[in-house]
Amino acid sequence: MGRGKFKGKPTGQRQFSTPEDILAGNSTRPRTFKRVEAEYEEEVSDVESGEESEEKTEQSRKGTEGLIEINNPNLVKSKNLKAKDVDFGRPTELSRREREELEKQRSHERYMKLQEQGKTEKARQDLERLALIRQERAEAAKRREEERGAKEQKKAGARK
C-alpha cells in the first residue's frame, strides 16, 4: 500500500464531488458548507418576505439575545443620503485631521506674511545679518577703489 518507511496521513486522499453528485445530493462535502448555504438561503428569503423576517430573527436568537438589545458603539453605520435630502446651504463638517491640516496651513501662511514684513524674530536676525554683509561689502569695495587709485598714482609717478 504505502511506499517507503513513512505512513500516509490518516485523513486519506481528497475526494472531489462531481456535478452529478452535487445535483443528486450525494456529494461528500462537509456539513458546514450545507449549513452556510442554508443560512444564505434564509437571508435571501427574509429579504423577500419583509415582515416575516422580524419574527424569524426573534425566534432564531438563542438564550438571552432576544431579550437584550445590543448597541455596538464601534459599529459604523453607513450614512446613505438621497439626492433630494442633501442640503447645499449647510457647510460640510470636516474631520479632525482635515481641520488640523487647514489650521496648519493657515498658521504657516500667517507666519510667512509676518516674515515678509520683518516682524518675526527670525526675520529680524536675517535683516541684521544682511545689513552687516552689505556694510562689509561696501567697505571692501571702498578699499579696492583706494588700492586701484594708489596703483595708478604709482604708475603715473614712475612714468614721469
JSON list of N, CA and C in Angstrom, two decimals, residues 22-99:
[
{"chain": "A", "resi": 22, "resn": "ILE", "atom": "N", "xyz": [-23.46, 16.43, -6.83]},
{"chain": "A", "resi": 22, "resn": "ILE", "atom": "CA", "xyz": [-23.97, 17.61, -6.14]},
{"chain": "A", "resi": 22, "resn": "ILE", "atom": "C", "xyz": [-25.46, 17.78, -6.44]},
{"chain": "A", "resi": 23, "resn": "LEU", "atom": "N", "xyz": [-25.85, 17.60, -7.70]},
{"chain": "A", "resi": 23, "resn": "LEU", "atom": "CA", "xyz": [-27.26, 17.72, -8.06]},
{"chain": "A", "resi": 23, "resn": "LEU", "atom": "C", "xyz": [-28.10, 16.63, -7.42]},
{"chain": "A", "resi": 24, "resn": "ALA", "atom": "N", "xyz": [-27.53, 15.43, -7.31]},
{"chain": "A", "resi": 24, "resn": "ALA", "atom": "CA", "xyz": [-28.27, 14.32, -6.72]},
{"chain": "A", "resi": 24, "resn": "ALA", "atom": "C", "xyz": [-28.30, 14.40, -5.20]},
{"chain": "A", "resi": 25, "resn": "GLY", "atom": "N", "xyz": [-27.43, 15.24, -4.61]},
{"chain": "A", "resi": 25, "resn": "GLY", "atom": "CA", "xyz": [-27.39, 15.36, -3.16]},
{"chain": "A", "resi": 25, "resn": "GLY", "atom": "C", "xyz": [-26.51, 14.31, -2.51]},
{"chain": "A", "resi": 26, "resn": "ASN", "atom": "N", "xyz": [-25.69, 13.63, -3.28]},
{"chain": "A", "resi": 26, "resn": "ASN", "atom": "CA", "xyz": [-24.83, 12.57, -2.75]},
{"chain": "A", "resi": 26, "resn": "ASN", "atom": "C", "xyz": [-23.40, 13.04, -2.53]},
{"chain": "A", "resi": 27, "resn": "SER", "atom": "N", "xyz": [-23.16, 14.35, -2.58]},
{"chain": "A", "resi": 27, "resn": "SER", "atom": "CA", "xyz": [-21.79, 14.83, -2.51]},
{"chain": "A", "resi": 27, "resn": "SER", "atom": "C", "xyz": [-21.22, 14.58, -1.12]},
{"chain": "A", "resi": 28, "resn": "THR", "atom": "N", "xyz": [-19.91, 14.47, -1.06]},
{"chain": "A", "resi": 28, "resn": "THR", "atom": "CA", "xyz": [-19.24, 14.14, 0.20]},
{"chain": "A", "resi": 28, "resn": "THR", "atom": "C", "xyz": [-18.60, 15.36, 0.83]},
{"chain": "A", "resi": 29, "resn": "ARG", "atom": "N", "xyz": [-19.13, 16.55, 0.54]},
{"chain": "A", "resi": 29, "resn": "ARG", "atom": "CA", "xyz": [-18.54, 17.76, 1.12]},
{"chain": "A", "resi": 29, "resn": "ARG", "atom": "C", "xyz": [-18.96, 17.88, 2.57]},
{"chain": "A", "resi": 30, "resn": "PRO", "atom": "N", "xyz": [-18.21, 18.62, 3.38]},
{"chain": "A", "resi": 30, "resn": "PRO", "atom": "CA", "xyz": [-18.51, 18.73, 4.81]},
{"chain": "A", "resi": 30, "resn": "PRO", "atom": "C", "xyz": [-19.86, 19.38, 5.07]},
{"chain": "A", "resi": 31, "resn": "ARG", "atom": "N", "xyz": [-20.41, 19.09, 6.23]},
{"chain": "A", "resi": 31, "resn": "ARG", "atom": "CA", "xyz": [-21.74, 19.60, 6.58]},
{"chain": "A", "resi": 31, "resn": "ARG", "atom": "C", "xyz": [-21.74, 21.11, 6.80]},
{"chain": "A", "resi": 32, "resn": "THR", "atom": "N", "xyz": [-20.60, 21.68, 7.17]},
{"chain": "A", "resi": 32, "resn": "THR", "atom": "CA", "xyz": [-20.56, 23.12, 7.43]},
{"chain": "A", "resi": 32, "resn": "THR", "atom": "C", "xyz": [-20.93, 23.90, 6.18]},
{"chain": "A", "resi": 33, "resn": "PHE", "atom": "N", "xyz": [-20.55, 23.39, 5.00]},
{"chain": "A", "resi": 33, "resn": "PHE", "atom": "CA", "xyz": [-20.91, 24.08, 3.76]},
{"chain": "A", "resi": 33, "resn": "PHE", "atom": "C", "xyz": [-22.42, 24.10, 3.59]},
{"chain": "A", "resi": 34, "resn": "LYS", "atom": "N", "xyz": [-23.06, 22.99, 3.93]},
{"chain": "A", "resi": 34, "resn": "LYS", "atom": "CA", "xyz": [-24.52, 22.93, 3.81]},
{"chain": "A", "resi": 34, "resn": "LYS", "atom": "C", "xyz": [-25.16, 23.94, 4.75]},
{"chain": "A", "resi": 35, "resn": "ARG", "atom": "N", "xyz": [-24.60, 24.07, 5.97]},
{"chain": "A", "resi": 35, "resn": "ARG", "atom": "CA", "xyz": [-25.16, 24.99, 6.96]},
{"chain": "A", "resi": 35, "resn": "ARG", "atom": "C", "xyz": [-25.03, 26.44, 6.46]},
{"chain": "A", "resi": 36, "resn": "VAL", "atom": "N", "xyz": [-23.86, 26.80, 5.91]},
{"chain": "A", "resi": 36, "resn": "VAL", "atom": "CA", "xyz": [-23.66, 28.15, 5.40]},
{"chain": "A", "resi": 36, "resn": "VAL", "atom": "C", "xyz": [-24.60, 28.42, 4.24]},
{"chain": "A", "resi": 37, "resn": "GLU", "atom": "N", "xyz": [-24.77, 27.42, 3.37]},
{"chain": "A", "resi": 37, "resn": "GLU", "atom": "CA", "xyz": [-25.67, 27.57, 2.23]},
{"chain": "A", "resi": 37, "resn": "GLU", "atom": "C", "xyz": [-27.11, 27.74, 2.70]},
{"chain": "A", "resi": 38, "resn": "ALA", "atom": "N", "xyz": [-27.51, 27.02, 3.73]},
{"chain": "A", "resi": 38, "resn": "ALA", "atom": "CA", "xyz": [-28.87, 27.13, 4.26]},
{"chain": "A", "resi": 38, "resn": "ALA", "atom": "C", "xyz": [-29.09, 28.52, 4.85]},
{"chain": "A", "resi": 39, "resn": "GLU", "atom": "N", "xyz": [-28.11, 29.05, 5.58]},
{"chain": "A", "resi": 39, "resn": "GLU", "atom": "CA", "xyz": [-28.24, 30.40, 6.15]},
{"chain": "A", "resi": 39, "resn": "GLU", "atom": "C", "xyz": [-28.35, 31.43, 5.04]},
{"chain": "A", "resi": 40, "resn": "TYR", "atom": "N", "xyz": [-27.59, 31.25, 3.98]},
{"chain": "A", "resi": 40, "resn": "TYR", "atom": "CA", "xyz": [-27.66, 32.19, 2.85]},
{"chain": "A", "resi": 40, "resn": "TYR", "atom": "C", "xyz": [-29.06, 32.16, 2.23]},
{"chain": "A", "resi": 41, "resn": "GLU", "atom": "N", "xyz": [-29.62, 30.95, 2.07]},
{"chain": "A", "resi": 41, "resn": "GLU", "atom": "CA", "xyz": [-30.96, 30.83, 1.50]},
{"chain": "A", "resi": 41, "resn": "GLU", "atom": "C", "xyz": [-31.99, 31.49, 2.41]},
{"chain": "A", "resi": 42, "resn": "GLU", "atom": "N", "xyz": [-31.81, 31.40, 3.74]},
{"chain": "A", "resi": 42, "resn": "GLU", "atom": "CA", "xyz": [-32.74, 32.05, 4.68]},
{"chain": "A", "resi": 42, "resn": "GLU", "atom": "C", "xyz": [-32.66, 33.57, 4.52]},
{"chain": "A", "resi": 43, "resn": "GLU", "atom": "N", "xyz": [-31.45, 34.11, 4.38]},
{"chain": "A", "resi": 43, "resn": "GLU", "atom": "CA", "xyz": [-31.30, 35.55, 4.22]},
{"chain": "A", "resi": 43, "resn": "GLU", "atom": "C", "xyz": [-31.98, 36.03, 2.95]},
{"chain": "A", "resi": 44, "resn": "VAL", "atom": "N", "xyz": [-31.85, 35.27, 1.86]},
{"chain": "A", "resi": 44, "resn": "VAL", "atom": "CA", "xyz": [-32.48, 35.65, 0.61]},
{"chain": "A", "resi": 44, "resn": "VAL", "atom": "C", "xyz": [-33.99, 35.64, 0.76]},
{"chain": "A", "resi": 45, "resn": "SER", "atom": "N", "xyz": [-34.55, 34.62, 1.42]},
{"chain": "A", "resi": 45, "resn": "SER", "atom": "CA", "xyz": [-36.00, 34.56, 1.60]},
{"chain": "A", "resi": 45, "resn": "SER", "atom": "C", "xyz": [-36.47, 35.63, 2.57]},
{"chain": "A", "resi": 46, "resn": "ASP", "atom": "N", "xyz": [-35.65, 36.00, 3.56]},
{"chain": "A", "resi": 46, "resn": "ASP", "atom": "CA", "xyz": [-36.01, 37.05, 4.52]},
{"chain": "A", "resi": 46, "resn": "ASP", "atom": "C", "xyz": [-36.17, 38.39, 3.82]},
{"chain": "A", "resi": 47, "resn": "VAL", "atom": "N", "xyz": [-35.28, 38.68, 2.89]},
{"chain": "A", "resi": 47, "resn": "VAL", "atom": "CA", "xyz": [-35.34, 39.95, 2.18]},
{"chain": "A", "resi": 47, "resn": "VAL", "atom": "C", "xyz": [-36.63, 40.02, 1.38]},
{"chain": "A", "resi": 48, "resn": "GLU", "atom": "N", "xyz": [-37.04, 38.90, 0.82]},
{"chain": "A", "resi": 48, "resn": "GLU", "atom": "CA", "xyz": [-38.26, 38.88, 0.03]},
{"chain": "A", "resi": 48, "resn": "GLU", "atom": "C", "xyz": [-39.50, 38.97, 0.90]},
{"chain": "A", "resi": 49, "resn": "SER", "atom": "N", "xyz": [-39.49, 38.34, 2.08]},
{"chain": "A", "resi": 49, "resn": "SER", "atom": "CA", "xyz": [-40.71, 38.24, 2.88]},
{"chain": "A", "resi": 49, "resn": "SER", "atom": "C", "xyz": [-41.04, 39.50, 3.67]},
{"chain": "A", "resi": 50, "resn": "GLY", "atom": "N", "xyz": [-40.07, 40.32, 4.08]},
{"chain": "A", "resi": 50, "resn": "GLY", "atom": "CA", "xyz": [-40.37, 41.58, 4.76]},
{"chain": "A", "resi": 50, "resn": "GLY", "atom": "C", "xyz": [-40.73, 41.40, 6.22]},
{"chain": "A", "resi": 51, "resn": "GLU", "atom": "N", "xyz": [-42.03, 41.38, 6.55]},
{"chain": "A", "resi": 51, "resn": "GLU", "atom": "CA", "xyz": [-42.48, 41.33, 7.95]},
{"chain": "A", "resi": 51, "resn": "GLU", "atom": "C", "xyz": [-42.14, 39.99, 8.60]},
{"chain": "A", "resi": 52, "resn": "GLU", "atom": "N", "xyz": [-42.16, 38.93, 7.85]},
{"chain": "A", "resi": 52, "resn": "GLU", "atom": "CA", "xyz": [-41.88, 37.62, 8.41]},
{"chain": "A", "resi": 52, "resn": "GLU", "atom": "C", "xyz": [-40.44, 37.53, 8.90]},
{"chain": "A", "resi": 53, "resn": "SER", "atom": "N", "xyz": [-39.55, 38.34, 8.32]},
{"chain": "A", "resi": 53, "resn": "SER", "atom": "CA", "xyz": [-38.14, 38.28, 8.69]},
{"chain": "A", "resi": 53, "resn": "SER", "atom": "C", "xyz": [-37.94, 38.69, 10.14]},
{"chain": "A", "resi": 54, "resn": "GLU", "atom": "N", "xyz": [-38.69, 39.68, 10.63]},
{"chain": "A", "resi": 54, "resn": "GLU", "atom": "CA", "xyz": [-38.54, 40.12, 12.02]},
{"chain": "A", "resi": 54, "resn": "GLU", "atom": "C", "xyz": [-38.91, 39.01, 12.98]},
{"chain": "A", "resi": 55, "resn": "GLU", "atom": "N", "xyz": [-39.99, 38.28, 12.69]},
{"chain": "A", "resi": 55, "resn": "GLU", "atom": "CA", "xyz": [-40.41, 37.19, 13.55]},
{"chain": "A", "resi": 55, "resn": "GLU", "atom": "C", "xyz": [-39.37, 36.08, 13.57]},
{"chain": "A", "resi": 56, "resn": "LYS", "atom": "N", "xyz": [-38.80, 35.78, 12.41]},
{"chain": "A", "resi": 56, "resn": "LYS", "atom": "CA", "xyz": [-37.80, 34.72, 12.32]},
{"chain": "A", "resi": 56, "resn": "LYS", "atom": "C", "xyz": [-36.55, 35.07, 13.11]},
{"chain": "A", "resi": 57, "resn": "THR", "atom": "N", "xyz": [-36.12, 36.34, 13.03]},
{"chain": "A", "resi": 57, "resn": "THR", "atom": "CA", "xyz": [-34.90, 36.72, 13.74]},
{"chain": "A", "resi": 57, "resn": "THR", "atom": "C", "xyz": [-35.11, 36.64, 15.24]},
{"chain": "A", "resi": 58, "resn": "GLU", "atom": "N", "xyz": [-36.29, 37.02, 15.74]},
{"chain": "A", "resi": 58, "resn": "GLU", "atom": "CA", "xyz": [-36.55, 36.93, 17.17]},
{"chain": "A", "resi": 58, "resn": "GLU", "atom": "C", "xyz": [-36.56, 35.48, 17.63]},
{"chain": "A", "resi": 59, "resn": "GLN", "atom": "N", "xyz": [-37.11, 34.59, 16.81]},
{"chain": "A", "resi": 59, "resn": "GLN", "atom": "CA", "xyz": [-37.17, 33.17, 17.18]},
{"chain": "A", "resi": 59, "resn": "GLN", "atom": "C", "xyz": [-35.81, 32.51, 17.05]},
{"chain": "A", "resi": 60, "resn": "SER", "atom": "N", "xyz": [-35.02, 32.94, 16.08]},
{"chain": "A", "resi": 60, "resn": "SER", "atom": "CA", "xyz": [-33.75, 32.28, 15.82]},
{"chain": "A", "resi": 60, "resn": "SER", "atom": "C", "xyz": [-32.67, 32.64, 16.84]},
{"chain": "A", "resi": 61, "resn": "ARG", "atom": "N", "xyz": [-32.86, 33.75, 17.59]},
{"chain": "A", "resi": 61, "resn": "ARG", "atom": "CA", "xyz": [-31.86, 34.12, 18.59]},
{"chain": "A", "resi": 61, "resn": "ARG", "atom": "C", "xyz": [-31.91, 33.12, 19.74]},
{"chain": "A", "resi": 62, "resn": "LYS", "atom": "N", "xyz": [-30.74, 32.81, 20.24]},
{"chain": "A", "resi": 62, "resn": "LYS", "atom": "CA", "xyz": [-30.65, 31.81, 21.30]},
{"chain": "A", "resi": 62, "resn": "LYS", "atom": "C", "xyz": [-30.46, 32.50, 22.65]},
{"chain": "A", "resi": 63, "resn": "GLY", "atom": "N", "xyz": [-30.94, 31.91, 23.70]},
{"chain": "A", "resi": 63, "resn": "GLY", "atom": "CA", "xyz": [-30.71, 32.40, 25.07]},
{"chain": "A", "resi": 63, "resn": "GLY", "atom": "C", "xyz": [-31.30, 33.77, 25.29]},
{"chain": "A", "resi": 64, "resn": "THR", "atom": "N", "xyz": [-30.49, 34.66, 25.88]},
{"chain": "A", "resi": 64, "resn": "THR", "atom": "CA", "xyz": [-30.97, 35.99, 26.24]},
{"chain": "A", "resi": 64, "resn": "THR", "atom": "C", "xyz": [-30.81, 37.01, 25.12]},
{"chain": "A", "resi": 65, "resn": "GLU", "atom": "N", "xyz": [-30.32, 36.58, 23.96]},
{"chain": "A", "resi": 65, "resn": "GLU", "atom": "CA", "xyz": [-30.10, 37.51, 22.86]},
{"chain": "A", "resi": 65, "resn": "GLU", "atom": "C", "xyz": [-31.40, 38.19, 22.44]},
{"chain": "A", "resi": 66, "resn": "GLY", "atom": "N", "xyz": [-32.52, 37.47, 22.52]},
{"chain": "A", "resi": 66, "resn": "GLY", "atom": "CA", "xyz": [-33.80, 38.04, 22.14]},
{"chain": "A", "resi": 66, "resn": "GLY", "atom": "C", "xyz": [-34.29, 39.08, 23.12]},
{"chain": "A", "resi": 67, "resn": "LEU", "atom": "N", "xyz": [-33.84, 39.00, 24.38]},
{"chain": "A", "resi": 67, "resn": "LEU", "atom": "CA", "xyz": [-34.30, 39.90, 25.42]},
{"chain": "A", "resi": 67, "resn": "LEU", "atom": "C", "xyz": [-33.48, 41.17, 25.53]},
{"chain": "A", "resi": 68, "resn": "ILE", "atom": "N", "xyz": [-32.19, 41.08, 25.17]},
{"chain": "A", "resi": 68, "resn": "ILE", "atom": "CA", "xyz": [-31.27, 42.21, 25.34]},
{"chain": "A", "resi": 68, "resn": "ILE", "atom": "C", "xyz": [-31.02, 42.89, 24.01]},
{"chain": "A", "resi": 69, "resn": "GLU", "atom": "N", "xyz": [-31.21, 44.21, 24.00]},
{"chain": "A", "resi": 69, "resn": "GLU", "atom": "CA", "xyz": [-30.85, 44.99, 22.81]},
{"chain": "A", "resi": 69, "resn": "GLU", "atom": "C", "xyz": [-29.36, 45.31, 22.89]},
{"chain": "A", "resi": 70, "resn": "ILE", "atom": "N", "xyz": [-28.63, 44.98, 21.86]},
{"chain": "A", "resi": 70, "resn": "ILE", "atom": "CA", "xyz": [-27.19, 45.20, 21.86]},
{"chain": "A", "resi": 70, "resn": "ILE", "atom": "C", "xyz": [-26.87, 46.37, 20.95]},
{"chain": "A", "resi": 71, "resn": "ASN", "atom": "N", "xyz": [-26.17, 47.38, 21.50]},
{"chain": "A", "resi": 71, "resn": "ASN", "atom": "CA", "xyz": [-25.72, 48.52, 20.69]},
{"chain": "A", "resi": 71, "resn": "ASN", "atom": "C", "xyz": [-24.21, 48.51, 20.70]},
{"chain": "A", "resi": 72, "resn": "ASN", "atom": "N", "xyz": [-23.63, 48.32, 19.56]},
{"chain": "A", "resi": 72, "resn": "ASN", "atom": "CA", "xyz": [-22.18, 48.31, 19.44]},
{"chain": "A", "resi": 72, "resn": "ASN", "atom": "C", "xyz": [-21.71, 49.72, 19.10]},
{"chain": "A", "resi": 73, "resn": "PRO", "atom": "N", "xyz": [-20.98, 50.38, 20.01]},
{"chain": "A", "resi": 73, "resn": "PRO", "atom": "CA", "xyz": [-20.53, 51.74, 19.72]},
{"chain": "A", "resi": 73, "resn": "PRO", "atom": "C", "xyz": [-19.50, 51.81, 18.61]},
{"chain": "A", "resi": 74, "resn": "ASN", "atom": "N", "xyz": [-18.82, 50.71, 18.33]},
{"chain": "A", "resi": 74, "resn": "ASN", "atom": "CA", "xyz": [-17.79, 50.70, 17.29]},
{"chain": "A", "resi": 74, "resn": "ASN", "atom": "C", "xyz": [-18.36, 50.42, 15.91]},
{"chain": "A", "resi": 75, "resn": "LEU", "atom": "N", "xyz": [-19.65, 50.05, 15.85]},
{"chain": "A", "resi": 75, "resn": "LEU", "atom": "CA", "xyz": [-20.27, 49.73, 14.58]},
{"chain": "A", "resi": 75, "resn": "LEU", "atom": "C", "xyz": [-20.51, 51.01, 13.80]},
{"chain": "A", "resi": 76, "resn": "VAL", "atom": "N", "xyz": [-19.94, 51.10, 12.62]},
{"chain": "A", "resi": 76, "resn": "VAL", "atom": "CA", "xyz": [-20.11, 52.28, 11.79]},
{"chain": "A", "resi": 76, "resn": "VAL", "atom": "C", "xyz": [-21.30, 52.04, 10.86]},
{"chain": "A", "resi": 77, "resn": "LYS", "atom": "N", "xyz": [-22.31, 52.85, 11.04]},
{"chain": "A", "resi": 77, "resn": "LYS", "atom": "CA", "xyz": [-23.50, 52.69, 10.20]},
{"chain": "A", "resi": 77, "resn": "LYS", "atom": "C", "xyz": [-23.31, 53.55, 8.95]},
{"chain": "A", "resi": 78, "resn": "SER", "atom": "N", "xyz": [-23.66, 52.98, 7.81]},
{"chain": "A", "resi": 78, "resn": "SER", "atom": "CA", "xyz": [-23.48, 53.72, 6.56]},
{"chain": "A", "resi": 78, "resn": "SER", "atom": "C", "xyz": [-24.52, 54.83, 6.50]},
{"chain": "A", "resi": 79, "resn": "LYS", "atom": "N", "xyz": [-24.07, 56.00, 6.11]},
{"chain": "A", "resi": 79, "resn": "LYS", "atom": "CA", "xyz": [-24.96, 57.15, 6.00]},
{"chain": "A", "resi": 79, "resn": "LYS", "atom": "C", "xyz": [-25.35, 57.32, 4.54]},
{"chain": "A", "resi": 80, "resn": "ASN", "atom": "N", "xyz": [-26.47, 56.74, 4.18]},
{"chain": "A", "resi": 80, "resn": "ASN", "atom": "CA", "xyz": [-26.93, 56.85, 2.80]},
{"chain": "A", "resi": 80, "resn": "ASN", "atom": "C", "xyz": [-27.86, 58.04, 2.70]},
{"chain": "A", "resi": 81, "resn": "LEU", "atom": "N", "xyz": [-27.47, 59.04, 1.94]},
{"chain": "A", "resi": 81, "resn": "LEU", "atom": "CA", "xyz": [-28.29, 60.21, 1.73]},
{"chain": "A", "resi": 81, "resn": "LEU", "atom": "C", "xyz": [-28.88, 60.17, 0.33]},
{"chain": "A", "resi": 82, "resn": "LYS", "atom": "N", "xyz": [-30.14, 60.51, 0.25]},
{"chain": "A", "resi": 82, "resn": "LYS", "atom": "CA", "xyz": [-30.75, 60.60, -1.06]},
{"chain": "A", "resi": 82, "resn": "LYS", "atom": "C", "xyz": [-30.44, 61.97, -1.64]},
{"chain": "A", "resi": 83, "resn": "ALA", "atom": "N", "xyz": [-30.45, 62.07, -2.94]},
{"chain": "A", "resi": 83, "resn": "ALA", "atom": "CA", "xyz": [-30.10, 63.31, -3.61]},
{"chain": "A", "resi": 83, "resn": "ALA", "atom": "C", "xyz": [-31.05, 64.43, -3.23]},
{"chain": "A", "resi": 84, "resn": "LYS", "atom": "N", "xyz": [-32.32, 64.11, -3.00]},
{"chain": "A", "resi": 84, "resn": "LYS", "atom": "CA", "xyz": [-33.29, 65.16, -2.67]},
{"chain": "A", "resi": 84, "resn": "LYS", "atom": "C", "xyz": [-33.13, 65.65, -1.23]},
{"chain": "A", "resi": 85, "resn": "ASP", "atom": "N", "xyz": [-32.50, 64.85, -0.36]},
{"chain": "A", "resi": 85, "resn": "ASP", "atom": "CA", "xyz": [-32.32, 65.23, 1.04]},
{"chain": "A", "resi": 85, "resn": "ASP", "atom": "C", "xyz": [-31.07, 66.05, 1.30]},
{"chain": "A", "resi": 86, "resn": "VAL", "atom": "N", "xyz": [-30.19, 66.18, 0.31]},
{"chain": "A", "resi": 86, "resn": "VAL", "atom": "CA", "xyz": [-28.92, 66.87, 0.51]},
{"chain": "A", "resi": 86, "resn": "VAL", "atom": "C", "xyz": [-29.18, 68.37, 0.65]},
{"chain": "A", "resi": 87, "resn": "ASP", "atom": "N", "xyz": [-28.58, 68.98, 1.70]},
{"chain": "A", "resi": 87, "resn": "ASP", "atom": "CA", "xyz": [-28.74, 70.40, 1.93]},
{"chain": "A", "resi": 87, "resn": "ASP", "atom": "C", "xyz": [-27.46, 71.10, 1.48]},
{"chain": "A", "resi": 88, "resn": "PHE", "atom": "N", "xyz": [-27.55, 71.88, 0.40]},
{"chain": "A", "resi": 88, "resn": "PHE", "atom": "CA", "xyz": [-26.37, 72.52, -0.15]},
{"chain": "A", "resi": 88, "resn": "PHE", "atom": "C", "xyz": [-26.02, 73.80, 0.59]},
{"chain": "A", "resi": 89, "resn": "GLY", "atom": "N", "xyz": [-26.98, 74.38, 1.31]},
{"chain": "A", "resi": 89, "resn": "GLY", "atom": "CA", "xyz": [-26.72, 75.63, 2.02]},
{"chain": "A", "resi": 89, "resn": "GLY", "atom": "C", "xyz": [-25.85, 75.43, 3.24]},
{"chain": "A", "resi": 90, "resn": "ARG", "atom": "N", "xyz": [-25.90, 74.26, 3.84]},
{"chain": "A", "resi": 90, "resn": "ARG", "atom": "CA", "xyz": [-25.16, 73.99, 5.06]},
{"chain": "A", "resi": 90, "resn": "ARG", "atom": "C", "xyz": [-23.73, 73.58, 4.73]},
{"chain": "A", "resi": 91, "resn": "PRO", "atom": "N", "xyz": [-22.74, 74.14, 5.44]},
{"chain": "A", "resi": 91, "resn": "PRO", "atom": "CA", "xyz": [-21.35, 73.73, 5.17]},
{"chain": "A", "resi": 91, "resn": "PRO", "atom": "C", "xyz": [-21.09, 72.32, 5.68]},
{"chain": "A", "resi": 92, "resn": "THR", "atom": "N", "xyz": [-20.25, 71.59, 4.97]},
{"chain": "A", "resi": 92, "resn": "THR", "atom": "CA", "xyz": [-19.94, 70.23, 5.39]},
{"chain": "A", "resi": 92, "resn": "THR", "atom": "C", "xyz": [-19.01, 70.25, 6.59]},
{"chain": "A", "resi": 93, "resn": "GLU", "atom": "N", "xyz": [-19.18, 69.29, 7.47]},
{"chain": "A", "resi": 93, "resn": "GLU", "atom": "CA", "xyz": [-18.33, 69.21, 8.65]},
{"chain": "A", "resi": 93, "resn": "GLU", "atom": "C", "xyz": [-17.03, 68.51, 8.28]},
{"chain": "A", "resi": 94, "resn": "LEU", "atom": "N", "xyz": [-15.92, 69.07, 8.74]},
{"chain": "A", "resi": 94, "resn": "LEU", "atom": "CA", "xyz": [-14.62, 68.49, 8.43]},
{"chain": "A", "resi": 94, "resn": "LEU", "atom": "C", "xyz": [-14.21, 67.53, 9.52]},
{"chain": "A", "resi": 95, "resn": "SER", "atom": "N", "xyz": [-13.40, 66.56, 9.17]},
{"chain": "A", "resi": 95, "resn": "SER", "atom": "CA", "xyz": [-12.89, 65.63, 10.16]},
{"chain": "A", "resi": 95, "resn": "SER", "atom": "C", "xyz": [-11.78, 66.33, 10.96]},
{"chain": "A", "resi": 96, "resn": "ARG", "atom": "N", "xyz": [-11.37, 65.71, 12.04]},
{"chain": "A", "resi": 96, "resn": "ARG", "atom": "CA", "xyz": [-10.34, 66.30, 12.90]},
{"chain": "A", "resi": 96, "resn": "ARG", "atom": "C", "xyz": [-9.05, 66.49, 12.12]},
{"chain": "A", "resi": 97, "resn": "ARG", "atom": "N", "xyz": [-8.67, 65.50, 11.34]},
{"chain": "A", "resi": 97, "resn": "ARG", "atom": "CA", "xyz": [-7.42, 65.61, 10.56]},
{"chain": "A", "resi": 97, "resn": "ARG", "atom": "C", "xyz": [-7.49, 66.75, 9.55]},
{"chain": "A", "resi": 98, "resn": "GLU", "atom": "N", "xyz": [-8.65, 66.88, 8.90]},
{"chain": "A", "resi": 98, "resn": "GLU", "atom": "CA", "xyz": [-8.79, 67.95, 7.91]},
{"chain": "A", "resi": 98, "resn": "GLU", "atom": "C", "xyz": [-8.74, 69.32, 8.58]},
{"chain": "A", "resi": 99, "resn": "ARG", "atom": "N", "xyz": [-9.40, 69.44, 9.76]},
{"chain": "A", "resi": 99, "resn": "ARG", "atom": "CA", "xyz": [-9.36, 70.71, 10.49]},
{"chain": "A", "resi": 99, "resn": "ARG", "atom": "C", "xyz": [-7.93, 71.05, 10.90]}
]
